[in-house]
PDB file of C-alpha atoms and ligand atoms in Angstrom:
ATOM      1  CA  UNK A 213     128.140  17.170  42.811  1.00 95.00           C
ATOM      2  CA  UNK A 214     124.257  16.970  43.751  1.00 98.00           C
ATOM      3  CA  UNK A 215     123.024  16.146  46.932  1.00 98.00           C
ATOM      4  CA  UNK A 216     121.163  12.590  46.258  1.00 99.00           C
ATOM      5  CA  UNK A 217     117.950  12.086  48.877  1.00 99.00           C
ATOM      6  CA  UNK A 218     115.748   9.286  47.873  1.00 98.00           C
ATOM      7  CA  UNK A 219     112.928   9.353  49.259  1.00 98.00           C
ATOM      8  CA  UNK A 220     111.328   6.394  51.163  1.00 98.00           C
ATOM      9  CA  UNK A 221     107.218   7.074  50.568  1.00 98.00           C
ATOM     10  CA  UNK A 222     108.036   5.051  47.481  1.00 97.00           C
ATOM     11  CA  UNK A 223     110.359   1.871  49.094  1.00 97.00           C
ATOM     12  CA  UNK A 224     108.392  -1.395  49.490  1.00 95.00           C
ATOM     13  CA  UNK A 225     107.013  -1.000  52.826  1.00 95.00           C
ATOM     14  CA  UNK A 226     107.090  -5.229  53.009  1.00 96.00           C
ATOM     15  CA  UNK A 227     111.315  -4.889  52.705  1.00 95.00           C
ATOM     16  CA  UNK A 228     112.417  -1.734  54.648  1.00 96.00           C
ATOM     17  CA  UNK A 229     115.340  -3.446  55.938  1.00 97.00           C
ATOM     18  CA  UNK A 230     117.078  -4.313  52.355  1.00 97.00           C
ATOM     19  CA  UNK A 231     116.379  -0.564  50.776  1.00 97.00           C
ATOM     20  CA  UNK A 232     118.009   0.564  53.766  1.00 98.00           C
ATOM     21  CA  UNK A 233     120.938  -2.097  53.010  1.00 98.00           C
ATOM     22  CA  UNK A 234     120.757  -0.559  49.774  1.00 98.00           C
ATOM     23  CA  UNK A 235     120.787   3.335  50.682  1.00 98.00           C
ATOM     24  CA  UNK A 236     123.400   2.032  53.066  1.00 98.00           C
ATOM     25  CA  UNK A 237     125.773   0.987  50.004  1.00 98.00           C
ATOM     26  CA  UNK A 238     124.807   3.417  47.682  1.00 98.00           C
ATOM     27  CA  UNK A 239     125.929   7.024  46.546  1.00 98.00           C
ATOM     28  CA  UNK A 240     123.086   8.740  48.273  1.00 98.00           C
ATOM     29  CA  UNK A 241     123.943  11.628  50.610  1.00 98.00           C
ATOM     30  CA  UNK A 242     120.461  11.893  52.460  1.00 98.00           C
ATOM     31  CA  UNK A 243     117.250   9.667  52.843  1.00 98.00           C
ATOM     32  CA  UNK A 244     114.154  12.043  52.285  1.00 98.00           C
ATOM     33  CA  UNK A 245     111.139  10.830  54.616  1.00 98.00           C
ATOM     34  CA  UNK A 246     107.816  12.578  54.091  1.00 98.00           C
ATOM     35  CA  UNK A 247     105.207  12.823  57.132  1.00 98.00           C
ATOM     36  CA  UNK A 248     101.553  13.262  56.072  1.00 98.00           C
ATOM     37  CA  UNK A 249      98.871  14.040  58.271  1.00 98.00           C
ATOM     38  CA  UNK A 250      95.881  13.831  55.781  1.00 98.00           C
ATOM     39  CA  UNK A 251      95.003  17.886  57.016  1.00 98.00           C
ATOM     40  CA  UNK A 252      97.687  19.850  55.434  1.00 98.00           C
ATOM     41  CA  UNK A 253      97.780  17.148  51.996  1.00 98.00           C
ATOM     42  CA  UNK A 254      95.453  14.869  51.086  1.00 98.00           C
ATOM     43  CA  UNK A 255      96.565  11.627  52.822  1.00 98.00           C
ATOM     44  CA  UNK A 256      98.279   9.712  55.166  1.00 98.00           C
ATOM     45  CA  UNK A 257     102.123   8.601  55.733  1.00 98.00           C
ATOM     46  CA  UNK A 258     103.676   7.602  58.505  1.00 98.00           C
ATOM     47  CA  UNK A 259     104.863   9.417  61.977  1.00 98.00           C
ATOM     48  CA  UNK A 260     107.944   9.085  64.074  1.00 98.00           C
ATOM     49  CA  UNK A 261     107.968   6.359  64.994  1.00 97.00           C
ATOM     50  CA  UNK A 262     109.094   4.950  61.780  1.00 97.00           C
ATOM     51  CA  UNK A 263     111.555   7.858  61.280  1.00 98.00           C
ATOM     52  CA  UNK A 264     113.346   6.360  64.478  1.00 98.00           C
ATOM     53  CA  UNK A 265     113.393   2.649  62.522  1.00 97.00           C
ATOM     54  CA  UNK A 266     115.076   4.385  59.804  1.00 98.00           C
ATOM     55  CA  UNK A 267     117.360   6.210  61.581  1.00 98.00           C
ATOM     56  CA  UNK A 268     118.619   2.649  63.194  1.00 98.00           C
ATOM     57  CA  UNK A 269     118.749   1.249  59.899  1.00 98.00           C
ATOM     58  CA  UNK A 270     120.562   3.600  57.722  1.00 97.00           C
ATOM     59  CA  UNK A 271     123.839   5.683  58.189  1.00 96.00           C
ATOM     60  CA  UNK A 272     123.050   8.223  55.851  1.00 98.00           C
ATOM     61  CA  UNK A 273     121.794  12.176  56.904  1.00 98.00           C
ATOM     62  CA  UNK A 274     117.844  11.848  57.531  1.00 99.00           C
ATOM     63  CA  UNK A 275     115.861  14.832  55.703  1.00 99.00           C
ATOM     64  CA  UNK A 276     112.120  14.868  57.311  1.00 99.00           C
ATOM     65  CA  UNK A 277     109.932  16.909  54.949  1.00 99.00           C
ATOM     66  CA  UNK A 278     106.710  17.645  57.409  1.00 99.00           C
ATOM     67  CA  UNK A 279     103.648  17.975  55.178  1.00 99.00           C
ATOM     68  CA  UNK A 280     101.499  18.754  58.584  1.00 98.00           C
ATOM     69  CA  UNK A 281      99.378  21.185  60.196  1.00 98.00           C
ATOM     70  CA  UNK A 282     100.778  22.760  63.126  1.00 98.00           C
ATOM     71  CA  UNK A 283     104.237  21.426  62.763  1.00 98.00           C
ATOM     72  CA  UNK A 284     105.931  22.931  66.663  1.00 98.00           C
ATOM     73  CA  UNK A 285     103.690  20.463  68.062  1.00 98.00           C
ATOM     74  CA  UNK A 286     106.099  17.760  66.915  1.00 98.00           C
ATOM     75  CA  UNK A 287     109.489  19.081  66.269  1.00 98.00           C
ATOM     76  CA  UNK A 288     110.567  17.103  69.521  1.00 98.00           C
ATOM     77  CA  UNK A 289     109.287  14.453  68.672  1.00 98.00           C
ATOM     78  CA  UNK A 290     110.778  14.067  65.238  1.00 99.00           C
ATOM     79  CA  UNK A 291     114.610  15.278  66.740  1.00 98.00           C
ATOM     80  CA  UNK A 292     114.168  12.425  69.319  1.00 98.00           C
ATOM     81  CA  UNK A 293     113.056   9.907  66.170  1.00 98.00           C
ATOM     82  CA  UNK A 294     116.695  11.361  64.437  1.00 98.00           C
ATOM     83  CA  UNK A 295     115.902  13.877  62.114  1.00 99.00           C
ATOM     84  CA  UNK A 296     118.978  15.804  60.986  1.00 99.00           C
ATOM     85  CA  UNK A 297     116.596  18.400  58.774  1.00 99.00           C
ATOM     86  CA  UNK A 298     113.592  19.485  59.825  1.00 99.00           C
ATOM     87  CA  UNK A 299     111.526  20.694  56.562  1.00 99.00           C
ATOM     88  CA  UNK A 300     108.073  22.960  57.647  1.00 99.00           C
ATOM     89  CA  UNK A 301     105.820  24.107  54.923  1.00 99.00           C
ATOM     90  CA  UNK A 302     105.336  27.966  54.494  1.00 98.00           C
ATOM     91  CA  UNK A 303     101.875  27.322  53.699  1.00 98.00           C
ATOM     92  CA  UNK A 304     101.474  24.935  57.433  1.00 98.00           C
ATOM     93  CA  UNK A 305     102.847  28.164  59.855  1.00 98.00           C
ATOM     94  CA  UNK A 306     101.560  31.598  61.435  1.00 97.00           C
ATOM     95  CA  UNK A 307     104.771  32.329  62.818  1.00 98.00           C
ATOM     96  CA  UNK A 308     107.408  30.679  60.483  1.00 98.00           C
ATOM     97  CA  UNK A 309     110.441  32.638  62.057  1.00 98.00           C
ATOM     98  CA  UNK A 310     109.477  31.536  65.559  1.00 98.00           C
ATOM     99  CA  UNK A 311     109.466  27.817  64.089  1.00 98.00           C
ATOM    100  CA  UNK A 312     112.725  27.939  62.395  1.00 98.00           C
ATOM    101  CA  UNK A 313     114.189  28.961  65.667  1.00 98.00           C
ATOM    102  CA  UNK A 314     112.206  25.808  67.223  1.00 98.00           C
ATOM    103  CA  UNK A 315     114.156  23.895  65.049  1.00 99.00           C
ATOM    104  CA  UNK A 316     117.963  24.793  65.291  1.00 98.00           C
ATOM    105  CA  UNK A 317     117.402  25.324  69.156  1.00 98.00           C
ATOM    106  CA  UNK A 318     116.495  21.511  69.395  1.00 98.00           C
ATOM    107  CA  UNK A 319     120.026  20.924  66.813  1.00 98.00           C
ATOM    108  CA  UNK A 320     118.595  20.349  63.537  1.00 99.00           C
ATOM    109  CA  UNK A 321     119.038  22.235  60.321  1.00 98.00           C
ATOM    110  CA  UNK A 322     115.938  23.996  59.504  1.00 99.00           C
ATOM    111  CA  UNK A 323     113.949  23.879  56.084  1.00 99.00           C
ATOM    112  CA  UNK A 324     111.399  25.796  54.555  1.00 99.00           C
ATOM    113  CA  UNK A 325     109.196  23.783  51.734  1.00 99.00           C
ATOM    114  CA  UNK A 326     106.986  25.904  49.464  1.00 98.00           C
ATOM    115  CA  UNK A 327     104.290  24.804  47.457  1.00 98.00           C
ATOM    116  CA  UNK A 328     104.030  25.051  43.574  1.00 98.00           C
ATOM    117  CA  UNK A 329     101.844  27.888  43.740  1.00 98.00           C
ATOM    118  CA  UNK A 330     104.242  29.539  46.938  1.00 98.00           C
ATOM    119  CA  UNK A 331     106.280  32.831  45.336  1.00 98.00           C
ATOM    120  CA  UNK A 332     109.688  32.304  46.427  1.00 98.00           C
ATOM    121  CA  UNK A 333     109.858  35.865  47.139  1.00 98.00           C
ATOM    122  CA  UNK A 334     107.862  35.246  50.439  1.00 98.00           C
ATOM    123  CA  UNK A 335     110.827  33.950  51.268  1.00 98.00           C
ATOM    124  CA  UNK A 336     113.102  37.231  51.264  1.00 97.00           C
ATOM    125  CA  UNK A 337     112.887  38.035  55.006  1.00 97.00           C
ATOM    126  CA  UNK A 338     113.362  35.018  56.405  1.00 98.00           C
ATOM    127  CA  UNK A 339     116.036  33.244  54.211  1.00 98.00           C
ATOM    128  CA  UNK A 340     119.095  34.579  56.246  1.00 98.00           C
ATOM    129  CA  UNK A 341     117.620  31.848  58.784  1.00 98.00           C
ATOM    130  CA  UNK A 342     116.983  29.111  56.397  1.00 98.00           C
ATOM    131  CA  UNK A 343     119.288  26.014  56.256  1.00 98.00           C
ATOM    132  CA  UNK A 344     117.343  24.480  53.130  1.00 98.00           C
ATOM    133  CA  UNK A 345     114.596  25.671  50.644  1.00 99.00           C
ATOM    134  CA  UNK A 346     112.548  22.777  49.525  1.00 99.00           C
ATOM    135  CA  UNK A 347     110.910  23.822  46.469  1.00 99.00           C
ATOM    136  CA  UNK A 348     107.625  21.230  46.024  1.00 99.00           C
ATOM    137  CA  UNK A 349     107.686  20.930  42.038  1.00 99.00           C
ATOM    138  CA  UNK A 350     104.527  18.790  42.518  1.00 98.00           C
ATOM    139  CA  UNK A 351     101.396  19.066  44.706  1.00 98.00           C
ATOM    140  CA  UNK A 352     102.405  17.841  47.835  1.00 98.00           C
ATOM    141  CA  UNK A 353     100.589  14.306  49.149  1.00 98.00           C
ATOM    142  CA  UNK A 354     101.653  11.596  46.634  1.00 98.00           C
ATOM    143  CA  UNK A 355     104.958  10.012  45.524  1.00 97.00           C
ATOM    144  CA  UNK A 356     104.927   9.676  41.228  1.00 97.00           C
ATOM    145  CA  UNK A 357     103.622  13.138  39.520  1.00 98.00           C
ATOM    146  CA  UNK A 358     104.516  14.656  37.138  1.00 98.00           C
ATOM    147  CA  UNK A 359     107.434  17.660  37.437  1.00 98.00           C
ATOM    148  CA  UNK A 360     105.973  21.037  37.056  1.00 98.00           C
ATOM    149  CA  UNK A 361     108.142  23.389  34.717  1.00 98.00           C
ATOM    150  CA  UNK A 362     107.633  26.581  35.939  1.00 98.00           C
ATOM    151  CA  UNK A 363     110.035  24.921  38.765  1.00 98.00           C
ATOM    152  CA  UNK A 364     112.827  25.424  37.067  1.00 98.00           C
ATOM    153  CA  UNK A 365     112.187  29.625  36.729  1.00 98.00           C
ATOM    154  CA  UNK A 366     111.502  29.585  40.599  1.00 98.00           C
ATOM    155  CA  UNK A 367     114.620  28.041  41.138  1.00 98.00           C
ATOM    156  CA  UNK A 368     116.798  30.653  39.342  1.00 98.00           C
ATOM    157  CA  UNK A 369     114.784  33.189  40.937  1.00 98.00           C
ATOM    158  CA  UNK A 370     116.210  31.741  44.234  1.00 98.00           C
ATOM    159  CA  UNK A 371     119.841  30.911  43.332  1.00 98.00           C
ATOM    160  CA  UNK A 372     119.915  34.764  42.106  1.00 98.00           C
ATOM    161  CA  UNK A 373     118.135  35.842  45.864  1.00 98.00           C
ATOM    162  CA  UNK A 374     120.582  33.419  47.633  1.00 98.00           C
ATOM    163  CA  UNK A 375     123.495  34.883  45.333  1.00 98.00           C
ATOM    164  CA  UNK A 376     122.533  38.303  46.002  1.00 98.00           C
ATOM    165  CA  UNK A 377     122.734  38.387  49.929  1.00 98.00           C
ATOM    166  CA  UNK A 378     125.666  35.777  50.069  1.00 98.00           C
ATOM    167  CA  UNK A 379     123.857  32.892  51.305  1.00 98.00           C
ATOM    168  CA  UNK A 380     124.906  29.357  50.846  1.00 96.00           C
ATOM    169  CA  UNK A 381     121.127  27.661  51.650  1.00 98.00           C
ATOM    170  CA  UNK A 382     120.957  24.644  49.662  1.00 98.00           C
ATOM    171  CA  UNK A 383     117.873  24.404  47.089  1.00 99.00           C
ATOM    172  CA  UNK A 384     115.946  21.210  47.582  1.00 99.00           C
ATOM    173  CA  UNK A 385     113.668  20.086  44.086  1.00 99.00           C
ATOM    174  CA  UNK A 386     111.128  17.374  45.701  1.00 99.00           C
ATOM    175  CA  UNK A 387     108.667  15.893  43.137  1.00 98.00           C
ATOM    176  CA  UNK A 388     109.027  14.164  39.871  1.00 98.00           C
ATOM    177  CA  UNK A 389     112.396  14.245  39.543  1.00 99.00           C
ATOM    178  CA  UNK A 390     113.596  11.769  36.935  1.00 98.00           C
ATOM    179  CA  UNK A 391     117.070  10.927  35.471  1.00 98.00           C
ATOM    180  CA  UNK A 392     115.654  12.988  32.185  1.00 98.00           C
ATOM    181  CA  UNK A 393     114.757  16.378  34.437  1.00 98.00           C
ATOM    182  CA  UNK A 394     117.363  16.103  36.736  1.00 98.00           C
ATOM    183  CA  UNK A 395     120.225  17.665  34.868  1.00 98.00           C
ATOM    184  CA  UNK A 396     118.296  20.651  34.029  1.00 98.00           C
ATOM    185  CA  UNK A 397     117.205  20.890  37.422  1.00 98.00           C
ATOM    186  CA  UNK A 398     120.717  20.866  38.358  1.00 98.00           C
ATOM    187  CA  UNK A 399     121.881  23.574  35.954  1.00 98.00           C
ATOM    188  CA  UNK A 400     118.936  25.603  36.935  1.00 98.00           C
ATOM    189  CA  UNK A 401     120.570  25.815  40.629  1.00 98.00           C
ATOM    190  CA  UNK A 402     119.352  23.195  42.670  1.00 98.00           C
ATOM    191  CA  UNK A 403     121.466  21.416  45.280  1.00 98.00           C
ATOM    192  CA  UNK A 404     119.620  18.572  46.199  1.00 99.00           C
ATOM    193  CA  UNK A 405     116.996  16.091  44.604  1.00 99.00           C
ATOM    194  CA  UNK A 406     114.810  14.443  46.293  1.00 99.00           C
ATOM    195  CA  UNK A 407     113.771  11.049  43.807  1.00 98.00           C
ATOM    196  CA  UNK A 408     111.102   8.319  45.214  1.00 98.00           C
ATOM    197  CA  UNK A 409     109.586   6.931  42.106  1.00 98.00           C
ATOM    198  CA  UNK A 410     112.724   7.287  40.271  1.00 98.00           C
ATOM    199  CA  UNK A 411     115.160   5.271  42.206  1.00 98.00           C
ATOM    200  CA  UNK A 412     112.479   2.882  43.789  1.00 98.00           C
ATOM    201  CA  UNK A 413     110.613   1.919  40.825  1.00 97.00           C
ATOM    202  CA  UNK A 414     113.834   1.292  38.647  1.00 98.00           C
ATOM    203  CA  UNK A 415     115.099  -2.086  38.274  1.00 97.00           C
ATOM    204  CA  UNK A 416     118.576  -1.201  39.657  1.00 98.00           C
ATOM    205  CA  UNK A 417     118.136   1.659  42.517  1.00 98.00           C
ATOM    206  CA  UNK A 418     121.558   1.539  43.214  1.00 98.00           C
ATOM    207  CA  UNK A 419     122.780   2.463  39.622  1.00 98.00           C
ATOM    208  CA  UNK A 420     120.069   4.785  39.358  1.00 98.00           C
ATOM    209  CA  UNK A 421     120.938   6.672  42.635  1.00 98.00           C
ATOM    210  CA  UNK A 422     124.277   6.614  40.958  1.00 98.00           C
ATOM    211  CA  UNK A 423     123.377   8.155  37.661  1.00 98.00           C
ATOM    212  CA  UNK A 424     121.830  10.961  39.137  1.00 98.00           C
ATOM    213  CA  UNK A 425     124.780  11.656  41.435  1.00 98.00           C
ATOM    214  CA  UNK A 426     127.220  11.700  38.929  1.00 98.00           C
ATOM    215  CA  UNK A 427     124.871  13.245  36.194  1.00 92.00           C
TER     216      UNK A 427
HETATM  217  C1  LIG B 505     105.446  14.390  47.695  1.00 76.36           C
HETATM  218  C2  LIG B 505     106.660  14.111  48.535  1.00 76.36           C
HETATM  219  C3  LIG B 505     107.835  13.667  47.767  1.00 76.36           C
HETATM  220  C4  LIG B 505     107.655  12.350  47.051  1.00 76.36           C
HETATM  221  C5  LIG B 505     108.457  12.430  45.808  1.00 76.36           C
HETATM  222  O1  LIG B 505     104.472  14.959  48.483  1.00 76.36           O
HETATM  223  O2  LIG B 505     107.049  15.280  49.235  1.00 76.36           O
HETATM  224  O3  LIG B 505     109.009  13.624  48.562  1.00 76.36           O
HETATM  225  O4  LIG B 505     108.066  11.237  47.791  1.00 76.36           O
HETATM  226  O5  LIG B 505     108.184  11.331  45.041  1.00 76.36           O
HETATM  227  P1  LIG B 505     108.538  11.259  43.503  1.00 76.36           P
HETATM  228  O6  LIG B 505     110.029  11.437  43.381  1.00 76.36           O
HETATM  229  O7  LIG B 505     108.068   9.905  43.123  1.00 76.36           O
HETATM  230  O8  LIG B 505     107.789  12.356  42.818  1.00 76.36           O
HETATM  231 ZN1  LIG B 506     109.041  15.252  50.259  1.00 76.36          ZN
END
């Protein structure tokens, strides 16, 4: 079965506390929580402190998918807030092994996220250290695009490099995912989907959080 991560840039800000109720009761696995910092992507989110609010709130693992420049500078910070996976860009770090390492010595999983444009064969030499590949199957910076296909090739390319050295690092799809895409997505390789739009914008997010998990 799929991990389910909804993700929380597209909750109504004005009722945290009842999607949380709902995330709380639902079939998700993970909450997804995406920090913007209007340098690496095109606009603004929210920080840490707000990551600690959810972690209060909600009993389910918390995924934070940094979209930032510079992203040691606040790997602390985050673990403090209650981040269970810490999620750098590729595209946001110099010295990407040295981060990784930031990350699990502070007792988080570690994730890599790659851009649409990213080869996943950048990836070779540094999977063996990777806890989660976060494949961005939009532009990163806004909740409700449009799923770009070629996604689907790059994530057969890396189930088949995952395969072939025996690694078990799950294969995040964040960005359009809809309950139309998803089971492709799924049978493509992926392990996770990340859904904002999709669960938040549906008039049951419960039974859609459902659907997908059980797809
Ligand atoms: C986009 C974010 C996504 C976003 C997904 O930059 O990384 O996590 O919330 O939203 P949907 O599912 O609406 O495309
Ligand atoms: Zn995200």
């Amino acid at each position: 079965m799929p991990i389910i991560a909804p993700s929380l840039l597209s909750a109504n800000f004005l009722q945290l506390q009842n999607d949380c109720d709902m995330l709380n009761a639902s079939e998700a696995d993970w909450y997804h929580l995406d920090i913007m910092d209007g340098r690496f992507v095109p606009n603004i989110s929210f920080g840490p402190m707000l990551v600690e609010f959810f972690k209060k709130a909600t009993s389910k693992v918390c995924d934070v998918h940094l979209m930032i420049e510079e992203p040691e500078k606040f790997a602390e910070q985050f673990k403090n807030a209650g981040a269970d996976i810490l999620t750098v860009h590729i595209e946001a770090c110099n010295h990407l092994h040295r981060n990784l390492q930031q990350i699990k010595s502070l007792g988080m999983k570690a994730g890599v996220a790659i851009n649409p444009h990213t080869s996943v064969h950048l990836l070779e030499d540094v999977l063996a250290d990777i806890d989660l590949v976060c494949l961005m199957s939009v532009n990163p910076g806004f909740g409700g695009q449009k799923f770009i296909p070629q996604t689907i090739e790059k994530i057969k390319q890396l189930r088949s490099m995952c395969n072939a050295k025996g690694l078990q690092t799950l294969i995040e799809i964040d960005g359009g995912v809809t309950l139309d895409n998803a089971a492709s997505i799924l049978s493509a390789g992926a392990d996770v989907l990340v859904a904002g739009n999709t669960v938040f914008k549906s008039s049951n997010p419960l039974e859609t959080i459902a659907k997908l998990k059980n797809l």
